[in-house]
GROMACS .gro file of N, CA and C in nm:
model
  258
    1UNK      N    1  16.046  20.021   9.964
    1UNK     CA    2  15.934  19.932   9.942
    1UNK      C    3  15.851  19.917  10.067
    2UNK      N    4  15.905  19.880  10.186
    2UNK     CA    5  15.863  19.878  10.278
    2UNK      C    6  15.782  19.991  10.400
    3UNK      N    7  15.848  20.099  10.350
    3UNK     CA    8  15.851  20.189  10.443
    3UNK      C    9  15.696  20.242  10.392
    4UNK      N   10  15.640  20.258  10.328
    4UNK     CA   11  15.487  20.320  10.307
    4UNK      C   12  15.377  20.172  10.352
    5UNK      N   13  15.400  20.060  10.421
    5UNK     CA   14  15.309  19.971  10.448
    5UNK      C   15  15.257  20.045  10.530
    6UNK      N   16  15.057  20.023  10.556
    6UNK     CA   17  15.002  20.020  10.683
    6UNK      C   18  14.988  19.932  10.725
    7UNK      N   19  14.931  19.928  10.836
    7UNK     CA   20  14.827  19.814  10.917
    7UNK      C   21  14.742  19.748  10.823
    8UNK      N   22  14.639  19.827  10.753
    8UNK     CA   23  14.568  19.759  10.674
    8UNK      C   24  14.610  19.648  10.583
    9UNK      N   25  14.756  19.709  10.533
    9UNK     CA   26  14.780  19.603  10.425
    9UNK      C   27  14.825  19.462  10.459
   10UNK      N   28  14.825  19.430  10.593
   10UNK     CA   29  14.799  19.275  10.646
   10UNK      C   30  14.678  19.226  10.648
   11UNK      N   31  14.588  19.315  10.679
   11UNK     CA   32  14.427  19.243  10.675
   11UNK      C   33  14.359  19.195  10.555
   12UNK      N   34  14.313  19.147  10.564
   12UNK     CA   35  14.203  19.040  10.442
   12UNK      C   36  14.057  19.043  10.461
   13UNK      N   37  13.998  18.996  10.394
   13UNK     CA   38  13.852  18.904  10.430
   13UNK      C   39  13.868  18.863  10.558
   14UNK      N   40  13.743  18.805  10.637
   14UNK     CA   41  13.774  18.723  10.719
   14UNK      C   42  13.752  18.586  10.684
   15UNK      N   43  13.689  18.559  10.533
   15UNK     CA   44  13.721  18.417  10.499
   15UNK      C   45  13.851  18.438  10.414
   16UNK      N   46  13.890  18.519  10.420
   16UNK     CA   47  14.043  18.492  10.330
   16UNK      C   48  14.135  18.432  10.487
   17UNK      N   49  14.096  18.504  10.540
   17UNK     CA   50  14.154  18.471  10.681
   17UNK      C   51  14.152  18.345  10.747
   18UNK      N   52  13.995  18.295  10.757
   18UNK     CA   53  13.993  18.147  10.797
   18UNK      C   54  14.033  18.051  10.730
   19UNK      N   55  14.017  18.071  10.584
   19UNK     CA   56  14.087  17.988  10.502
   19UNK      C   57  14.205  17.980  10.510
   20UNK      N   58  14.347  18.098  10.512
   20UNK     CA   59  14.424  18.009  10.563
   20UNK      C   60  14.432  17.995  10.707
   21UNK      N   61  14.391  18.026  10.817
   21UNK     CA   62  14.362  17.967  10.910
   21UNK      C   63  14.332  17.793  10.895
   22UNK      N   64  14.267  17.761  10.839
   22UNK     CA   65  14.205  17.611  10.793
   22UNK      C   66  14.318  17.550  10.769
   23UNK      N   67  14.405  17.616  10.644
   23UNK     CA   68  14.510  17.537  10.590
   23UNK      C   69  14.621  17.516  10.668
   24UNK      N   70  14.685  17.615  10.773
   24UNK     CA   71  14.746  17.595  10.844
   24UNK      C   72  14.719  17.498  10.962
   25UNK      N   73  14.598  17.500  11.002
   25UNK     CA   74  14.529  17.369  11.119
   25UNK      C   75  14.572  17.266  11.029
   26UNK      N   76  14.545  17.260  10.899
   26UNK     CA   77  14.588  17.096  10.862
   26UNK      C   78  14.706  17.086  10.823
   27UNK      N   79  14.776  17.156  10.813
   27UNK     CA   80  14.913  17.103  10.785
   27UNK      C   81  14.949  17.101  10.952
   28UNK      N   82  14.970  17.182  11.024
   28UNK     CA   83  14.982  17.121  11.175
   28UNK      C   84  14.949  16.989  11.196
   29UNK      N   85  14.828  16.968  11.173
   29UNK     CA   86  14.761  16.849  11.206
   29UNK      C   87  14.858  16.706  11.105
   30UNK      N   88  14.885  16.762  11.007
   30UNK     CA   89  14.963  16.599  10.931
   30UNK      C   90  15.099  16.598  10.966
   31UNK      N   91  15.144  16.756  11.030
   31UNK     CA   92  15.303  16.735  11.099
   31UNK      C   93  15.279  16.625  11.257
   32UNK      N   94  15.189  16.637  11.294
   32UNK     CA   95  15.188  16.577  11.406
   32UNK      C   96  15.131  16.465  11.368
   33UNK      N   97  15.038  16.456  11.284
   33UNK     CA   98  15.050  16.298  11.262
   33UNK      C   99  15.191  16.227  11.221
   34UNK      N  100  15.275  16.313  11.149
   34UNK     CA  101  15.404  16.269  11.102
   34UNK      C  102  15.556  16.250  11.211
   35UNK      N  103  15.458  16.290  11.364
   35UNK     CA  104  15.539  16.321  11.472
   35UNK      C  105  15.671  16.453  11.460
   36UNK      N  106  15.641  16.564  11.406
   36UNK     CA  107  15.661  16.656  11.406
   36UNK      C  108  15.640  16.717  11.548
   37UNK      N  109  15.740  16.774  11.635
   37UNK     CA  110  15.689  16.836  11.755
   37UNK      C  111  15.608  17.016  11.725
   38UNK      N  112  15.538  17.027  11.789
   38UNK     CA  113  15.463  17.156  11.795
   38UNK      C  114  15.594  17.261  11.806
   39UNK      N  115  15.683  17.286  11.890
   39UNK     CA  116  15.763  17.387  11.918
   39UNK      C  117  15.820  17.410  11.728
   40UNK      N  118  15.847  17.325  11.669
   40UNK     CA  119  15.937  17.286  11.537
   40UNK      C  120  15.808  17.325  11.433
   41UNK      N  121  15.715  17.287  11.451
   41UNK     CA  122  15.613  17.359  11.366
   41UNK      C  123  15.616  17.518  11.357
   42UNK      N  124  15.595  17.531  11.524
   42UNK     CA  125  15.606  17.647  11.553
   42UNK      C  126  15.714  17.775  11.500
   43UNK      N  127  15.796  17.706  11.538
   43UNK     CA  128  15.959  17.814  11.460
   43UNK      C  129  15.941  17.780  11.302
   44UNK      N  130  15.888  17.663  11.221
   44UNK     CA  131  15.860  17.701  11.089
   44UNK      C  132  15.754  17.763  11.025
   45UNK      N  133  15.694  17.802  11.136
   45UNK     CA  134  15.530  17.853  11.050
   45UNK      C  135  15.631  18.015  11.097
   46UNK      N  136  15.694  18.081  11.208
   46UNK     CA  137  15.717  18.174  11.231
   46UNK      C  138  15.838  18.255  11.126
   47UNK      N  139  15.913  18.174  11.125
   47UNK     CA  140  16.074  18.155  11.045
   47UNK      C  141  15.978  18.187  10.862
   48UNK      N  142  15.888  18.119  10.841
   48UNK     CA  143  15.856  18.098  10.696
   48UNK      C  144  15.732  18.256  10.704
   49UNK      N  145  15.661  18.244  10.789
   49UNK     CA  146  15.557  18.390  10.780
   49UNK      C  147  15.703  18.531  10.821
   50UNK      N  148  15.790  18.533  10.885
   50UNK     CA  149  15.831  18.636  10.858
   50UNK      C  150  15.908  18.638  10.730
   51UNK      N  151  15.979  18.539  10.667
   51UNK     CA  152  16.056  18.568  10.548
   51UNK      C  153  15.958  18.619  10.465
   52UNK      N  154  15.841  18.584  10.446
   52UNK     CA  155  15.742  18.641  10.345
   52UNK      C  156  15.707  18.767  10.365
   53UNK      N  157  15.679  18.799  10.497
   53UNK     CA  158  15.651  18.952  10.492
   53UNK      C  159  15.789  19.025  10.453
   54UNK      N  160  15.898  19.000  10.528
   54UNK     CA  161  16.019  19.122  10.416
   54UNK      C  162  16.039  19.061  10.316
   55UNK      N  163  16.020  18.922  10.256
   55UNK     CA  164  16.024  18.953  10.133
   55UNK      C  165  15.892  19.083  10.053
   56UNK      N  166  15.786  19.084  10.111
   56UNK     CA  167  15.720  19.173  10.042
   56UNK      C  168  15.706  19.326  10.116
   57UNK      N  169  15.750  19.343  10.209
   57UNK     CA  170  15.758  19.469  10.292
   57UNK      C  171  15.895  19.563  10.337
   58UNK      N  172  15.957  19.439  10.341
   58UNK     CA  173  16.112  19.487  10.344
   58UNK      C  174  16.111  19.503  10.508
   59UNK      N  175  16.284  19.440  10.532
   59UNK     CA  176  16.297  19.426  10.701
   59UNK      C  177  16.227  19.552  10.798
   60UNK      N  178  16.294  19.717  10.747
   60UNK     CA  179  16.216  19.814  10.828
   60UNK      C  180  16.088  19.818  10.887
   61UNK      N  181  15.999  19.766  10.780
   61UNK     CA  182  15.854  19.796  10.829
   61UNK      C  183  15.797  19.652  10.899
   62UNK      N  184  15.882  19.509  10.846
   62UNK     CA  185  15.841  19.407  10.943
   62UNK      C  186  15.857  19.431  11.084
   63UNK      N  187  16.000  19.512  11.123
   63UNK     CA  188  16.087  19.511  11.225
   63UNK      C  189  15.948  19.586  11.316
   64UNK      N  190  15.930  19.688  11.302
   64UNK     CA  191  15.847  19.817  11.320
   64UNK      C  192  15.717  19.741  11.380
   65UNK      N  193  15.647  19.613  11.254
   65UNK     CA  194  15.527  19.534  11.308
   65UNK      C  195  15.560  19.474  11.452
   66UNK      N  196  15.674  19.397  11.430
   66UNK     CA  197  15.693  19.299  11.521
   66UNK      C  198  15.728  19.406  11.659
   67UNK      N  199  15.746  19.468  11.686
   67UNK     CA  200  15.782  19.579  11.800
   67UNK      C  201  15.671  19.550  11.872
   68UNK      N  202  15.564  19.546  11.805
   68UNK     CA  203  15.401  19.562  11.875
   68UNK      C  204  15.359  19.445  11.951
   69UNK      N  205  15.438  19.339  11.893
   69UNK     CA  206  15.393  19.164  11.954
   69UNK      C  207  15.422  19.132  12.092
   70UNK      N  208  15.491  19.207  12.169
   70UNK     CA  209  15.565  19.175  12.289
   70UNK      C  210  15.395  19.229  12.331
   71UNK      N  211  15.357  19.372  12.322
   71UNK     CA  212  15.225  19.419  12.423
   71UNK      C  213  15.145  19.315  12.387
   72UNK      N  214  15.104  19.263  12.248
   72UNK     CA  215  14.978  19.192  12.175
   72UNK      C  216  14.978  19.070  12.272
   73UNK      N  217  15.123  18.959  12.278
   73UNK     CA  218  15.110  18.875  12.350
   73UNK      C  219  15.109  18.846  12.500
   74UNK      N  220  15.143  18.975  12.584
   74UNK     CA  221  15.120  19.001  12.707
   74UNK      C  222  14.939  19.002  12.722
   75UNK      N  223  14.889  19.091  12.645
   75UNK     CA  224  14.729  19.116  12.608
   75UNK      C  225  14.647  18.979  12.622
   76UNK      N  226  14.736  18.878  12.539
   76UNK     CA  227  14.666  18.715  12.539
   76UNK      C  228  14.575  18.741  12.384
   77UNK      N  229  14.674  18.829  12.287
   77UNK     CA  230  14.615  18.843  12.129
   77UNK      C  231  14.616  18.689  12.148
   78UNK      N  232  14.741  18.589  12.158
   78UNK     CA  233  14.798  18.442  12.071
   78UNK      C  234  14.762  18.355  12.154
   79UNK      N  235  14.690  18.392  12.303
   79UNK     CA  236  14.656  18.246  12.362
   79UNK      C  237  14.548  18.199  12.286
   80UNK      N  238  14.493  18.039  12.353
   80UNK     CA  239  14.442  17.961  12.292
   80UNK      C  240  14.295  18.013  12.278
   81UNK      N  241  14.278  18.072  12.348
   81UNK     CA  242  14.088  18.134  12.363
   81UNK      C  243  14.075  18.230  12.283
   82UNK      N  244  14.189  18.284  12.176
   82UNK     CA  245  14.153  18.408  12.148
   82UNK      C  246  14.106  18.431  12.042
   83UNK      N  247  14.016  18.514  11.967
   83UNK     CA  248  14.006  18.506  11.827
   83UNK      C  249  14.090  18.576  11.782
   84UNK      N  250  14.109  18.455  11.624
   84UNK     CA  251  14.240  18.478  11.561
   84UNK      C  252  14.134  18.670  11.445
   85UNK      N  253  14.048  18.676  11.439
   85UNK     CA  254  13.997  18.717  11.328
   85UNK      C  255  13.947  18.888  11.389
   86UNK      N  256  13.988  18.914  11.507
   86UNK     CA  257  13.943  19.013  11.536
   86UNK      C  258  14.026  19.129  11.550
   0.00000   0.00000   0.00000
C-alpha cells in the first residue's frame, strides 16, 4: 500500500492547506485556553498526524518521509518565520 506513495500525494490546495492550518491554530488555541501545555499539544498533533499517515501509507513509506525531517528542520522548514505552504 505504501510503497508506491510520492511526494505529491501529501500536497493539497493551498487553501486545503490553510484551512487545516486554521483548524489546527484553533484547537491549539482552546488547548491553551484549557491550560494544555504546548510541548503536550505538540506530541498529540505529532503522535495523531503520524498514525494517520501509516494508517493510509503504511509504516515503510512514512518511515522513508520522516528520514527527510532531520535536514528540513536543521533548514528552519518548522521555525516560527517559516511558511508553512511553500
Amino acid at each position: 500500500m505504501g510503497a508506491g506513495m510520492q511526494t505529491g500525494q501529501f500536497r493539497h490546495s493551498n487553501e486545503d492547506s490553510l484551512l487545516a492550518l486554521d483548524l489546527i491554530d484553533a484547537a491549539w488555541d482552546q488547548a491553551k485556553e484549557n491550560g494544555v501545555p504546548h510541548e503536550l499539544m505538540a506530541y498529540a498533533a505529532v503522535f495523531t498526524g503520524m498514525r494517520d499517515l501509516v494508517a493510509m501509507f503504511g509504516e515503510t513509506t512514512v518511515a522513508a518521509m520522516v528520514k527527510s525531517l532531520e535536514t528540513r528542520i536543521k533548514q528552519g522548514e518548522f521555525s516560527n518565520d517559516a511558511n508553512p505552504l511553500h
